[in-house]
Coordinates of C-alpha atoms and ligand atoms in Angstrom, one line a residue:
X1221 CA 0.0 0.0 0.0
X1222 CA 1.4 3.6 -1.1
X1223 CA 0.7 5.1 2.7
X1224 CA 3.8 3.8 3.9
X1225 CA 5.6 5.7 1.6
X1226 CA 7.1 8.9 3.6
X1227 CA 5.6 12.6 2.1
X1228 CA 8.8 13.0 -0.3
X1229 CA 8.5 9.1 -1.6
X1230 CA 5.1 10.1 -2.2
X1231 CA 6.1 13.5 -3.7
X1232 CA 8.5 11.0 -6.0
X1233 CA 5.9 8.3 -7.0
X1234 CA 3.8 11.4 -8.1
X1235 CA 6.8 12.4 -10.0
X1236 CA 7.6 8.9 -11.5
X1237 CA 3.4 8.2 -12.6
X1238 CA 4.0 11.1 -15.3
X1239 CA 8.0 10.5 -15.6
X1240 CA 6.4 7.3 -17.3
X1241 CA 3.7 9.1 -19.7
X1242 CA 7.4 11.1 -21.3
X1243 CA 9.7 10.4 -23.7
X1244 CA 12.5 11.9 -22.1
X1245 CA 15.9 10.0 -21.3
X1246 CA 15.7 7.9 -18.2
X1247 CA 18.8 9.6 -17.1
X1248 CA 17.3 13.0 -17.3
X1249 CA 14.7 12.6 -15.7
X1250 CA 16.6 11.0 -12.6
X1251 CA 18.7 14.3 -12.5
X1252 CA 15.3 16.4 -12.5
X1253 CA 14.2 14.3 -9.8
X1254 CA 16.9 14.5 -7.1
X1255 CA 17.5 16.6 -4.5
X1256 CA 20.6 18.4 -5.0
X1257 CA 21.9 19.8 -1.5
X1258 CA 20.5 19.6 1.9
X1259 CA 21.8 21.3 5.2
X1260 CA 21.1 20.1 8.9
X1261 CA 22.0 22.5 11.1
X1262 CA 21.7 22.0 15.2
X1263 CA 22.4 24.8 17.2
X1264 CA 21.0 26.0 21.3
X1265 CA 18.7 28.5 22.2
X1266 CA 18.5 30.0 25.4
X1267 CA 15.1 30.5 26.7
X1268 CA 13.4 33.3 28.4
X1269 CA 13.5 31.2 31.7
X1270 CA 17.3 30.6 31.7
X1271 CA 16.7 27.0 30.3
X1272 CA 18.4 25.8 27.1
X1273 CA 16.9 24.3 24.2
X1274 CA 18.4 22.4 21.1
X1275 CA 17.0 23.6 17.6
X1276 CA 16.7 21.2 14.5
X1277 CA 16.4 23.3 11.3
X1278 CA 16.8 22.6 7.8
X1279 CA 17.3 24.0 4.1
X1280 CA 16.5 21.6 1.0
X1281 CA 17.6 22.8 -2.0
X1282 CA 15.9 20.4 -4.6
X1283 CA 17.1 21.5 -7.8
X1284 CA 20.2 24.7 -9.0
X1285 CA 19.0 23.9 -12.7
X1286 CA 17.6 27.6 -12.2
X1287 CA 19.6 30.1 -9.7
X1288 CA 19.1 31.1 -7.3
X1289 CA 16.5 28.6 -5.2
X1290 CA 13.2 29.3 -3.7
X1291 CA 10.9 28.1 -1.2
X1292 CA 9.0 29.1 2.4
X1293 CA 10.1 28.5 5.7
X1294 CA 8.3 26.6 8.3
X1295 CA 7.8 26.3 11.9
X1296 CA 6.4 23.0 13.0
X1297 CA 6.8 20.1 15.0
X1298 CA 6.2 17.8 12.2
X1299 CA 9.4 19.1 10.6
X1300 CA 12.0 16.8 9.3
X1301 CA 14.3 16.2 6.5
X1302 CA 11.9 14.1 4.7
X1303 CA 9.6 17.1 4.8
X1304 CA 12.0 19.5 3.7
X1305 CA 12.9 17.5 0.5
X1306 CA 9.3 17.0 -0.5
X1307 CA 8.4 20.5 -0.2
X1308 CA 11.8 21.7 -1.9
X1309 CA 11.0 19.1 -4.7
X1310 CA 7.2 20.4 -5.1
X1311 CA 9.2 24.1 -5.0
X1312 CA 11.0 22.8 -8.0
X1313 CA 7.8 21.5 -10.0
X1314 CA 5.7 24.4 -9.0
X1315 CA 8.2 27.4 -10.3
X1316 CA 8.2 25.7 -13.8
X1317 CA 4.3 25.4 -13.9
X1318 CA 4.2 29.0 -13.1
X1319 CA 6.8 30.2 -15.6
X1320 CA 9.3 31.8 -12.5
X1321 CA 12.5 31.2 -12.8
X1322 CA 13.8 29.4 -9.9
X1323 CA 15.1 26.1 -8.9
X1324 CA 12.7 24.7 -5.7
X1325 CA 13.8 24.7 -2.0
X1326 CA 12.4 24.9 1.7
X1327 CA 13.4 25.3 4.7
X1328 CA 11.9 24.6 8.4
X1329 CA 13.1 24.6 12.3
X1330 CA 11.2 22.0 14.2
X1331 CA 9.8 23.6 16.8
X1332 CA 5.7 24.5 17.8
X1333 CA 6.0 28.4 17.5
X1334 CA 3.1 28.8 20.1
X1335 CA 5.5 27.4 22.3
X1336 CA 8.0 30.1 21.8
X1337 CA 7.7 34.4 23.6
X1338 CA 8.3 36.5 20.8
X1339 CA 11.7 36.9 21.6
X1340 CA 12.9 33.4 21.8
X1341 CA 11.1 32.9 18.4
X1342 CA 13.7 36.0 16.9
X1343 CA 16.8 34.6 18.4
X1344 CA 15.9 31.3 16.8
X1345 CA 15.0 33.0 13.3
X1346 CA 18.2 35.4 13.6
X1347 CA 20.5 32.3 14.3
X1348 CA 19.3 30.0 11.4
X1349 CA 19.7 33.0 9.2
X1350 CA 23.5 33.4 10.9
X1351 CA 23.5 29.4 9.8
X1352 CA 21.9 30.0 6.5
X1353 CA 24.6 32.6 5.6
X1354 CA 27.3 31.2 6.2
X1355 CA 26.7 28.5 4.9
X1356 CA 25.8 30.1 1.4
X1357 CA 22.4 28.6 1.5
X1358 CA 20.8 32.1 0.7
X1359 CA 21.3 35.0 -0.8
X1360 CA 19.9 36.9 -3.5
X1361 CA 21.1 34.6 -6.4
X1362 CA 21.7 31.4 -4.7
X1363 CA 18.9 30.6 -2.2
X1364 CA 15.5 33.2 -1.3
X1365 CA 13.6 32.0 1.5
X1366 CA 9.5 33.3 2.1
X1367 CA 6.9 32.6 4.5
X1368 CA 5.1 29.1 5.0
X1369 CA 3.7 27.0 7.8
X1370 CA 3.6 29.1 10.9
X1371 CA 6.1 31.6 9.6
X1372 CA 5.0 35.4 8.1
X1373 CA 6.0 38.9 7.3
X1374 CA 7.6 39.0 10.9
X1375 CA 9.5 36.3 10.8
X1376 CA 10.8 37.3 7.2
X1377 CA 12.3 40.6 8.5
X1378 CA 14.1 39.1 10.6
X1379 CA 16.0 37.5 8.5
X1380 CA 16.5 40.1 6.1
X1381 CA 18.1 42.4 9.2
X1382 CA 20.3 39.7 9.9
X1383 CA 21.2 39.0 6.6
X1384 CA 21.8 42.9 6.1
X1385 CA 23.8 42.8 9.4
X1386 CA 26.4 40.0 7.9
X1387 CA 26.2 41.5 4.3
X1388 CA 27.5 44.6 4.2
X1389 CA 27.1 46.9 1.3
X1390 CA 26.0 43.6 -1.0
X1391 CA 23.9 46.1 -2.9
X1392 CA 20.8 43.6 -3.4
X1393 CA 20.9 42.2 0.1
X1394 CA 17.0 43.1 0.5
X1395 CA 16.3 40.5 -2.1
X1396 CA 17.4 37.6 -0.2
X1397 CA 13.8 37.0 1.2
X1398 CA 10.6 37.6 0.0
X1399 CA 7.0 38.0 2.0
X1400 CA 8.8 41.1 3.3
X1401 CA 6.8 43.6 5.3
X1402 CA 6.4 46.9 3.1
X1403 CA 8.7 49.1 4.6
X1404 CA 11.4 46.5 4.4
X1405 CA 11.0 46.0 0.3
X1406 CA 7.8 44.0 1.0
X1407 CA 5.7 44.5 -2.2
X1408 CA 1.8 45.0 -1.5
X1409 CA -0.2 41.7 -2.2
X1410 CA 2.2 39.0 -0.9
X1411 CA 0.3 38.2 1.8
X1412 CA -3.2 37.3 0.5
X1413 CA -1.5 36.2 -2.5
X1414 CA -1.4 32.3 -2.3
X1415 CA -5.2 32.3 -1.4
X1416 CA -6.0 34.8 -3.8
X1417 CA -4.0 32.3 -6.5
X1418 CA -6.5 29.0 -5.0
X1419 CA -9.4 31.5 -5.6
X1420 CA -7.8 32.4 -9.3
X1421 CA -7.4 28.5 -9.7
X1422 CA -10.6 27.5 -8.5
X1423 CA -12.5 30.2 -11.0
X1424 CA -10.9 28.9 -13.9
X1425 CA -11.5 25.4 -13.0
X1426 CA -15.2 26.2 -12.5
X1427 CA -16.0 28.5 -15.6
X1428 CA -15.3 25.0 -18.1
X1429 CA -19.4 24.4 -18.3
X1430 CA -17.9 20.8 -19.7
X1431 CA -15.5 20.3 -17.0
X1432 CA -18.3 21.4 -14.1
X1433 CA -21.0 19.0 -16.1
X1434 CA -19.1 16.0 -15.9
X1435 CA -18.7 16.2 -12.0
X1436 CA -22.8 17.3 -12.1
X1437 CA -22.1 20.6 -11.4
X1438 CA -23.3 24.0 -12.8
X1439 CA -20.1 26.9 -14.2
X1440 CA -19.0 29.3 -12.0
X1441 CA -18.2 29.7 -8.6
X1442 CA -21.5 30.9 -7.2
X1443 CA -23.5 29.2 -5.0
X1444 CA -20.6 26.5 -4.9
X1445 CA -20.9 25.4 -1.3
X1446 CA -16.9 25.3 0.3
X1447 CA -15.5 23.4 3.1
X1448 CA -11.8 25.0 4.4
X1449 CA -9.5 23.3 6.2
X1450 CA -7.2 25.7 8.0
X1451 CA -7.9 29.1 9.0
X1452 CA -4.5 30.2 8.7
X1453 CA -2.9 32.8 6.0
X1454 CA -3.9 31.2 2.4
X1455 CA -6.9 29.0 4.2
X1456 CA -8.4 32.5 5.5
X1457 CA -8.0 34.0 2.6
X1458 CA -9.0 31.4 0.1
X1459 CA -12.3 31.1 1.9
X1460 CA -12.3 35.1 2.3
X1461 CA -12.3 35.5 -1.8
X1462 CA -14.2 32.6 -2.7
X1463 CA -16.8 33.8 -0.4
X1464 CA -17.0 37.5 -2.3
X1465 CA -17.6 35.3 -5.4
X1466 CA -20.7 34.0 -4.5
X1467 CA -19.4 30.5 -2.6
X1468 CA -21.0 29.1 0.5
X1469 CA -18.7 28.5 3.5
X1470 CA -20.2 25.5 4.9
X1471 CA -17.4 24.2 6.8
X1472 CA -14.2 25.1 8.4
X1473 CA -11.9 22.4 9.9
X1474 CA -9.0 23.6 12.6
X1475 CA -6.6 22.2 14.6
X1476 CA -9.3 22.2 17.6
X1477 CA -11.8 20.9 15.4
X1478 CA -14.6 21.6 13.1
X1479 CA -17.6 23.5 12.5
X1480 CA -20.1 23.3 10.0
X1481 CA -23.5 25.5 8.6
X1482 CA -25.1 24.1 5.6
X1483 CA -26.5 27.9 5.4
X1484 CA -23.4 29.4 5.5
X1485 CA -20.9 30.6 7.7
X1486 CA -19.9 33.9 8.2
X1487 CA -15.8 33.9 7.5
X1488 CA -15.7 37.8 9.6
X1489 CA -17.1 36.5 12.7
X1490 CA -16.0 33.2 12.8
X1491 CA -12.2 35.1 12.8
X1492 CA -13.5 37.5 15.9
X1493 CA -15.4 34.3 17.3
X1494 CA -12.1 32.3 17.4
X1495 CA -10.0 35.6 18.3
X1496 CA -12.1 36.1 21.0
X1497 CA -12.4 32.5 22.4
X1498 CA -9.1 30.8 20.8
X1499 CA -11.2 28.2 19.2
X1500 CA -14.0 28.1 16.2
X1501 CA -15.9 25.8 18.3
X1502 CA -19.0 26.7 19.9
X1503 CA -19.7 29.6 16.8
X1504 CA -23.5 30.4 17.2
X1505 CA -25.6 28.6 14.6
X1506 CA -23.3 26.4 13.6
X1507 CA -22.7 22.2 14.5
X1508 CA -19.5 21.4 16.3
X1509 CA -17.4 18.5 15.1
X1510 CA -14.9 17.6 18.1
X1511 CA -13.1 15.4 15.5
X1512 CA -11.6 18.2 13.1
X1513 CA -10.8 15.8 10.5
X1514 CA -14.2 14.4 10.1
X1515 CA -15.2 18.0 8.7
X1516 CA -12.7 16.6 5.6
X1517 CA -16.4 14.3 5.0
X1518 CA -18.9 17.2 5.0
X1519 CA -21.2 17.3 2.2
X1520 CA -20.0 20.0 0.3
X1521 CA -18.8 20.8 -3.6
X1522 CA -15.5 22.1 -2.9
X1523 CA -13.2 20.5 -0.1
X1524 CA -10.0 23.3 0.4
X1525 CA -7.4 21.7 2.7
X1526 CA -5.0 24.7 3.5
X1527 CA -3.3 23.3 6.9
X1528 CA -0.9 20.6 6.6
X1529 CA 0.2 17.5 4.4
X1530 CA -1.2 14.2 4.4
X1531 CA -4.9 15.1 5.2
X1532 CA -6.9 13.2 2.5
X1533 CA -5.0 9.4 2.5
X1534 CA -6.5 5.8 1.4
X1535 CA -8.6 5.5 4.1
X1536 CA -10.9 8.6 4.7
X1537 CA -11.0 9.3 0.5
X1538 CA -14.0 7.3 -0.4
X1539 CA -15.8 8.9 1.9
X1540 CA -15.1 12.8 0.6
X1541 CA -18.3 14.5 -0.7
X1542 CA -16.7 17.1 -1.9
X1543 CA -16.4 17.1 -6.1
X1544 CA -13.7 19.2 -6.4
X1545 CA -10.7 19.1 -4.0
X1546 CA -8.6 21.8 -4.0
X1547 CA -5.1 21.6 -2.7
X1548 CA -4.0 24.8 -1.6
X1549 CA -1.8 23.1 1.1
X1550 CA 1.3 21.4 0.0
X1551 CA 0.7 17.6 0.0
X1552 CA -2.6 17.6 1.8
X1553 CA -3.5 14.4 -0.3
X1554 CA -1.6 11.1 -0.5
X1555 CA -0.3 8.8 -3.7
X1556 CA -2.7 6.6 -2.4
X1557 CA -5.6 8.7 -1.5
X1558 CA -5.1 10.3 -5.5
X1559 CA -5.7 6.7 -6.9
X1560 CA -9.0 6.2 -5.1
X1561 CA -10.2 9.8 -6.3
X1562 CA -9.3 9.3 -9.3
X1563 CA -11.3 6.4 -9.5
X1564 CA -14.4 8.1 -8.1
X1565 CA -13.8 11.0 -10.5
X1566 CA -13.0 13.6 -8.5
X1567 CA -11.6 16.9 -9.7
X1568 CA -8.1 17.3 -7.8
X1569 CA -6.3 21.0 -8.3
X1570 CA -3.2 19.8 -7.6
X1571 CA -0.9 22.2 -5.4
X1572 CA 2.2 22.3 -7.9
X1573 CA -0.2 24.9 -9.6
X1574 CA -2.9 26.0 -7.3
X1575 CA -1.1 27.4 -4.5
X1576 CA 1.6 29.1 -6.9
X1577 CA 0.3 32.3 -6.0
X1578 CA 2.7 33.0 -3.5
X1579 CA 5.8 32.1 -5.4
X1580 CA 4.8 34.2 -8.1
X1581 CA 4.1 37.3 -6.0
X1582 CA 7.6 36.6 -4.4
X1583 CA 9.1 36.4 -7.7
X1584 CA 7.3 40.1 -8.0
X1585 CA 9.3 41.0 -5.0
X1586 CA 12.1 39.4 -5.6
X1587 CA 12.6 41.8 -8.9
X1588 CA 10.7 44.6 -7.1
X1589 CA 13.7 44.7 -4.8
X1590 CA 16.5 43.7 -7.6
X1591 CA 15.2 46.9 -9.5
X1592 CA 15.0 49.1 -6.8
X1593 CA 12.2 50.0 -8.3
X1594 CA 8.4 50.2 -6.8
X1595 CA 6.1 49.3 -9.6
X1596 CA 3.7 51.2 -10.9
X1597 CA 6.1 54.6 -9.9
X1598 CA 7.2 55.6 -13.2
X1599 CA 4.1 54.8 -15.0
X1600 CA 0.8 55.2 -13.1
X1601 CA 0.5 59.5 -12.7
X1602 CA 1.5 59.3 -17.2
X1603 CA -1.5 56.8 -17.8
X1604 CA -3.7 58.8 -16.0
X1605 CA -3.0 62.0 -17.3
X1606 CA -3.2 60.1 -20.9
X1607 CA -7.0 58.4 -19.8
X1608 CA -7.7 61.8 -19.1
X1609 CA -6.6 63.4 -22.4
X1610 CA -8.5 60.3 -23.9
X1611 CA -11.8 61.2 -21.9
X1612 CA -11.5 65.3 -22.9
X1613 CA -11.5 64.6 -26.2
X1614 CA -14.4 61.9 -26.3
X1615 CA -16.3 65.0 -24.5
X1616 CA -15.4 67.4 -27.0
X1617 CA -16.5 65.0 -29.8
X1618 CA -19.8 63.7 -28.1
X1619 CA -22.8 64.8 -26.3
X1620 CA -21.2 62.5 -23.2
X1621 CA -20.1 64.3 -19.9
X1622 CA -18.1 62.0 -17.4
X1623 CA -19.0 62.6 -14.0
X1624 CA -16.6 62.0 -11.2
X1625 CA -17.2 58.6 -10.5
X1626 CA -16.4 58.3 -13.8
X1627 CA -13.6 60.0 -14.7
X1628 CA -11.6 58.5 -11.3
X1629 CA -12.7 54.9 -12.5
X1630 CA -11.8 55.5 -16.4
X1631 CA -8.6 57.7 -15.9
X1632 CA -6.7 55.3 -12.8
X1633 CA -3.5 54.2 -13.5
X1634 CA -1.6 51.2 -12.2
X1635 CA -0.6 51.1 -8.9
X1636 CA 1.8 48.5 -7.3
X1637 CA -1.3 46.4 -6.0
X1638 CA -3.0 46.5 -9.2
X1639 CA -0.7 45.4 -11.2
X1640 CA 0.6 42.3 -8.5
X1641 CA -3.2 40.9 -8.7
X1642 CA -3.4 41.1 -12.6
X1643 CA 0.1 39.3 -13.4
X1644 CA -1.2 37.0 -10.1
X1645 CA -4.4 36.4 -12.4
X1646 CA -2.9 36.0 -15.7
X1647 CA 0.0 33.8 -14.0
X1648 CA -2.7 31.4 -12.4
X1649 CA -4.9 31.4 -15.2
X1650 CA -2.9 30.2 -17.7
X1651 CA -1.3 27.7 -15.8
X1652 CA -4.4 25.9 -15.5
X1653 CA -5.4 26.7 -19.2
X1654 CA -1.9 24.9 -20.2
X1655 CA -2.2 22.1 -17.7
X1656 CA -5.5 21.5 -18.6
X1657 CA -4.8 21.3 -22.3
X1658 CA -1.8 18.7 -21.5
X1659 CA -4.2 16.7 -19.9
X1660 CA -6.5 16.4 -22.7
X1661 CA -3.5 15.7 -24.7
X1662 CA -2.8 12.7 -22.5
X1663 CA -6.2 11.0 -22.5
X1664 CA -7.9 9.1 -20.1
X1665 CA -4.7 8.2 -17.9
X1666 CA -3.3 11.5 -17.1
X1667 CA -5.6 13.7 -14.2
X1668 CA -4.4 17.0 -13.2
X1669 CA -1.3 16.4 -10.9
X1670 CA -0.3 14.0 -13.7
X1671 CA -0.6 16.8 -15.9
X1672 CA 1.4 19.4 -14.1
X1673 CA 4.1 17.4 -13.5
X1674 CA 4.3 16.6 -17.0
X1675 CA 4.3 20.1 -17.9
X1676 CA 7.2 20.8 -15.6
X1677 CA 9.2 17.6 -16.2
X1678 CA 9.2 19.5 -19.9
X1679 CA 10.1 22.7 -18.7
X1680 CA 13.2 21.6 -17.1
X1681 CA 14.2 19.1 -19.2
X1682 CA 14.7 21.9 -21.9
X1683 CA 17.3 23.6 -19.4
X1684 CA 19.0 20.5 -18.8
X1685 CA 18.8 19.6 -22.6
X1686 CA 20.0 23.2 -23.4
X1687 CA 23.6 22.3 -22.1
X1688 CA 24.2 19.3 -24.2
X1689 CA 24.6 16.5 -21.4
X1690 CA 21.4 14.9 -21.8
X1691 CA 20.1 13.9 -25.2
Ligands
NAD2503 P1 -0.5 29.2 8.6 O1 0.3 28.8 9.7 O2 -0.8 30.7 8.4 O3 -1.9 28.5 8.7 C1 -2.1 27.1 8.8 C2 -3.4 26.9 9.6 O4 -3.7 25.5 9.6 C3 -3.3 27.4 11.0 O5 -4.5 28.2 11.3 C4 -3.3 26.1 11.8 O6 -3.9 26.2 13.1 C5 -4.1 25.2 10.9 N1 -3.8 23.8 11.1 C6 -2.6 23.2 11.4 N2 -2.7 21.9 11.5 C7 -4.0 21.6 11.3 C8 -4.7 20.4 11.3 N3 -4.2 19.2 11.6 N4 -6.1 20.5 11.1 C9 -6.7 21.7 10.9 N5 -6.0 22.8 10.9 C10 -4.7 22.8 11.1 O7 0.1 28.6 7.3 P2 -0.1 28.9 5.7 O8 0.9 29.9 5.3 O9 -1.6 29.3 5.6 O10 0.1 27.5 5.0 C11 -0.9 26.5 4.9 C12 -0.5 25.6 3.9 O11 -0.3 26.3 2.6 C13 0.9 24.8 4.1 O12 0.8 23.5 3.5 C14 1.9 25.6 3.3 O13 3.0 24.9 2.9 C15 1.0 26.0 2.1 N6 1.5 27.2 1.3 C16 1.6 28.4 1.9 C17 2.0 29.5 1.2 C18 2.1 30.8 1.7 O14 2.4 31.8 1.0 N7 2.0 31.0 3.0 C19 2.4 29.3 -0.2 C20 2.2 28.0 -0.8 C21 1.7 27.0 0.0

C-alpha cells in the first residue's frame, strides 16, 4: 500500500506516474528528480527562563537547474528532513508550472511556535539565518527564503536584518527573502496572494461548463458550497475570496476541530469568534465537530485543505463528498488517497499549480527589490493624465459628460497592488489553461497532478537539454 511511503517518496511516485507518460531520457529525468543539497544545522537556544533548548532546522535545495533557489520557511513540530525535500521538490515542479524562474527549496526549524515568547522565536530565526549565511544557502542569487507554515511577514524581517547585518554593502541584500513587510521592500499583495491564487485557480477550473458537467455541477463559482480546512494565511484568505464570489462556507476544519452551517458561515465573525475564544468551536448557529478531520467528509462541492500535508490518505478518500478538492496546502493528499479519487472521478487541483500564487508574487518582489524599483512609480500618474486626455477629447466630440465617478474609474492608472493581482491572475490562469490542455492531450490516464508534473518535467528538461549532457 502507497501510505507507507514517507511525504517525499510520495512527492517522487507522483513524479515517476507522469515521468512514465514522457519520452524523455531515463537519465534526465533521474537528474530532474533528485534533490541536489541539503543542510542540517543543530544549534541551542536559550530561553526566556534561563533553560536551554536544542534547535533542528533545515534548508533543501531540490534542484540549481535555475539560480538562485526558492521556497518558504516553516515552523512545525512535524518538521523533518523528509519534509523539507518533499516541499523543496514540489518548490522545483511548481516554479516551472508557473513560468518563474527558480530552482525549488524549503526550509523549516522544528519547533511549535506557540510554544515560543516573541523573543525566543527572533533569536531562533536570527540564528538560522546566521547558519543560513554562512553556509551560502541564501542570498539573492543562490537561495530566497519566504513565509510558509507558521512563519509570516515578521519572521521574514528578521531575517533580512540579519542578513543585512552580515552583508555589508551587498547592494541587493534586500532580495534575499521575499514576504517582506512593506517598509522593508515587501511588495503590497504578498500576503493574500497564495489564497487569492487557490481562488484564481478554482475560478478557472469552474468556468469549463464541460468540465463542471461532468462532476454534475453547474459553471461558475457561485453558490458553490466550500469546506476549508485551515484558518490560517492562504486558508483565511481562500475562503475570504471565494466567499466574495458567491461561494458558501459551509465548513471550516481547525486544529481544535470543526464546525459546520449548511446555510453558511460567516468567515468575519467566525475570525472575531475564534479571536475572542481561541477556538471556532461553539460559533452560534453552527454544528461542532470535536473530531476536526471528520469535517474533511462534509457534504460540500468544494473541499479546500489549506493546513498541513497528508490530510486526505486511502482511508478517509471514499468517503469525501466534496467534487472538487482543492489543494491549496502542500501535500494535503496522498499517492494513495489520489488513486481512489481518481477512481471516483474527482476533480483534484493539484498544489504544484494551485497554490503558486505565492511564489509568483515573491518572484514580483524578488525583482521589485533587484530593480529598486516600486512598480507602478514611473508609470501610473502618465497613464492617468493620458486616460484623461483620452476622456476630454471623447467629450469634445460627443454629447457624453463624465461625471466624477467616472472619470476617477476610467482615468486610474496602475498602482503597485493592481498590477501584482493582474500578473497573479494571468499567472494562475494560464497555468491551468496549459495544464488542462496537457491533460486532454494525454487522454484518459493523465488527471491534473499528472498533468502538471508533465508540464514541468518539460520545462526543465529543456534547461537540462539546453547544455548538451542529456540527449
Ligand atoms: P498558517 O500557519 O498561516 O496557517 C495554517 C493553519 O492551519 C493554522 O491556522 C493552523 O492552526 C491550521 N492547522 C494546522 N494543523 C492543522 C490540522 N491538523 N487540522 C486543521 N487545521 C490545522 O500557514 P499557511 O501559510 O496558511 O500555510 C498553509 C499551507 O499552505 C501549508 O501547507 C503551506 O505549505 C501551504 N502554502 C503556503 C504558502 C504561503 O504563501 N503562506 C504558499 C504556498 C503553499
Amino acid at each position: 500500500m502507497s501510505e507507507q511511503y514517507s511525504f517525499y517518496e510520495q512527492v517522487n511516485r507522483g513524479f515517476d506516474r507522469a515521468a512514465r507518460m514522457t519520452s524523455h531520457d531515463p537519465r534526465l529525468l533521474r537528474q530532474i528528480r533528485a534533490c541536489n543539497s541539503v543542510y542540517h544545522v543543530s544549534f541551542p537556544v536559550k530561553r526566556d527562563d534561563g533553560s536551554m533548548d536544542m534547535i533542528h532546522a533545515w534548508r533543501a535545495e531540490h534542484s540549481h537547474h535555475k539560480l538562485p533557489t526558492k521556497g518558504g520557511i516553516r515552523y512545525s513540530v512535524h518538521v523533518n528532513e523528509d519534509e523539507v525535500k518533499a516541499l523543496a521538490a514540489l518548490m522545483t515542479y511548481k516554479c516551472a508550472i508557473v513560468d518563474v524562474p527558480f530552482g525549488g527549496a524549503k526550509g523549516g526549524i522544528k519547533i511549535d511556535p506557540r510554544a515560543y515568547s516573541v523573543g525566543e522565536l527572533e533569536r531562533i530565526t536570527r540564528r538560522f539565518t546566521a547558519e543560513l549565511k554562512s553556509k551560502n544557502f541564501i542570498g539573492p542569487g543562490v537561495d530566497v527564503p519566504a513565509p510558509d507554515l507558521g512563519t509570516g511577514p515578521r519572521e521574514m524581517a528578521w531575517i533580512v536584518d540579519t542578513y543585512n547585518s552580515l552583508s555589508s554593502g551587498e547592494l541587493n541584500s534586500v532580495a534575499c527573502v521575499t514576504g517582506k513587510p512593506i517598509p522593508l521592500g515587501g511588495i503590497r499583495g504578498r500576503t493574500e496572494a497564495t489564497g487569492m491564487g487557490v481562488y484564481f485557480g478554482i475560478r478557472e477550473a469552474c468556468a469549463i461548463e464541460d468540465d463542471m458537467k461532468a462532476l454534475g455541477l453547474g459553471p461558475g463559482v457561485d453558490g458553490k458550497r466550500v469546506v476549508v480546512q485551515g484558518l490560517g494565511n492562504v486558508g483565511y484568505h481562500a475562503a475570504k475570496y471565494l466567499v466574495e464570489a458567491g461561494a458558501v462556507l459551509v465548513g471550516i476544519l481547525e486544529y481544535e476541530g470543526a464546525i459546520s452551517d449548511p446555510s453558511g458561515l460567516d468567515l468575519e465573525a467566525l475570525v472575531e469568534h475564534r479571536a475572542k475564544t481561541g477556538s471556532i468551536l461553539g460559533f452560534p448557529g453552527a454544528t461542532d465537530l470535536h473530531e476536526s478531520k471528520d469535517g474533511l467528509e462534509l457534504d460540500c462541492d468544494v473541499l479546500v485543505p489549506a493546513a498541513i500535508e497528508r490530510q486526505i490518505t486511502r482511508d478517509n478518500a471514499p468517503r469525501v463528498r466534496a467534487k472538487i478538492v482543492a489543494e491549496a496546502a502542500n501535500g494535503p493528499t496522498t499517492f494513495g488517497a489520489d488513486e481512489v479519487l481518481r477512481e471516483r472521478g474527482v476533480m483534484v487541483l493539484p498544489d504544484a499549480f494551485l497554490n503558486a500564487g505565492g511564489v509568483t508574487v515573491s518572484y514580483f518582489e524578488w525583482v521589485k527589490n533587484l530593480s529598486h524599483l516600486r512598480f507602478g512609480r514611473l508609470q501610473k500618474r502618465f497613464e492617468e493624465m493620458s486616460n484623461r486626455r483620452l476622456l476630454s477629447a471623447i467629450e469634445a466630440q460627443t454629447e457624453k459628460r463624465f461625471d466624477a465617478e467616472e472619470t476617477e474609474f476610467f482615468a486610474l492608472g496602475a498602482g503597485e497592488a493592481d498590477l501584482v493581482s493582474s500578473g497573479l491572475e494571468e499567472t494562475i490562469s494560464l497555468a491551468y489553461l496549459q495544464v488542462r490542455e496537457i491533460k486532454l492531450q494525454y487522454g484518459e490516464e493523465a488527471d491534473l497532478r499528472t498533468a502538471s508534473f508533465i508540464n514541468a518535467i518539460d520545462k526543465i528538461a529543456g534547461c537540462y537539454q539546453g547544455l548538451g549532457i542529456f540527449p
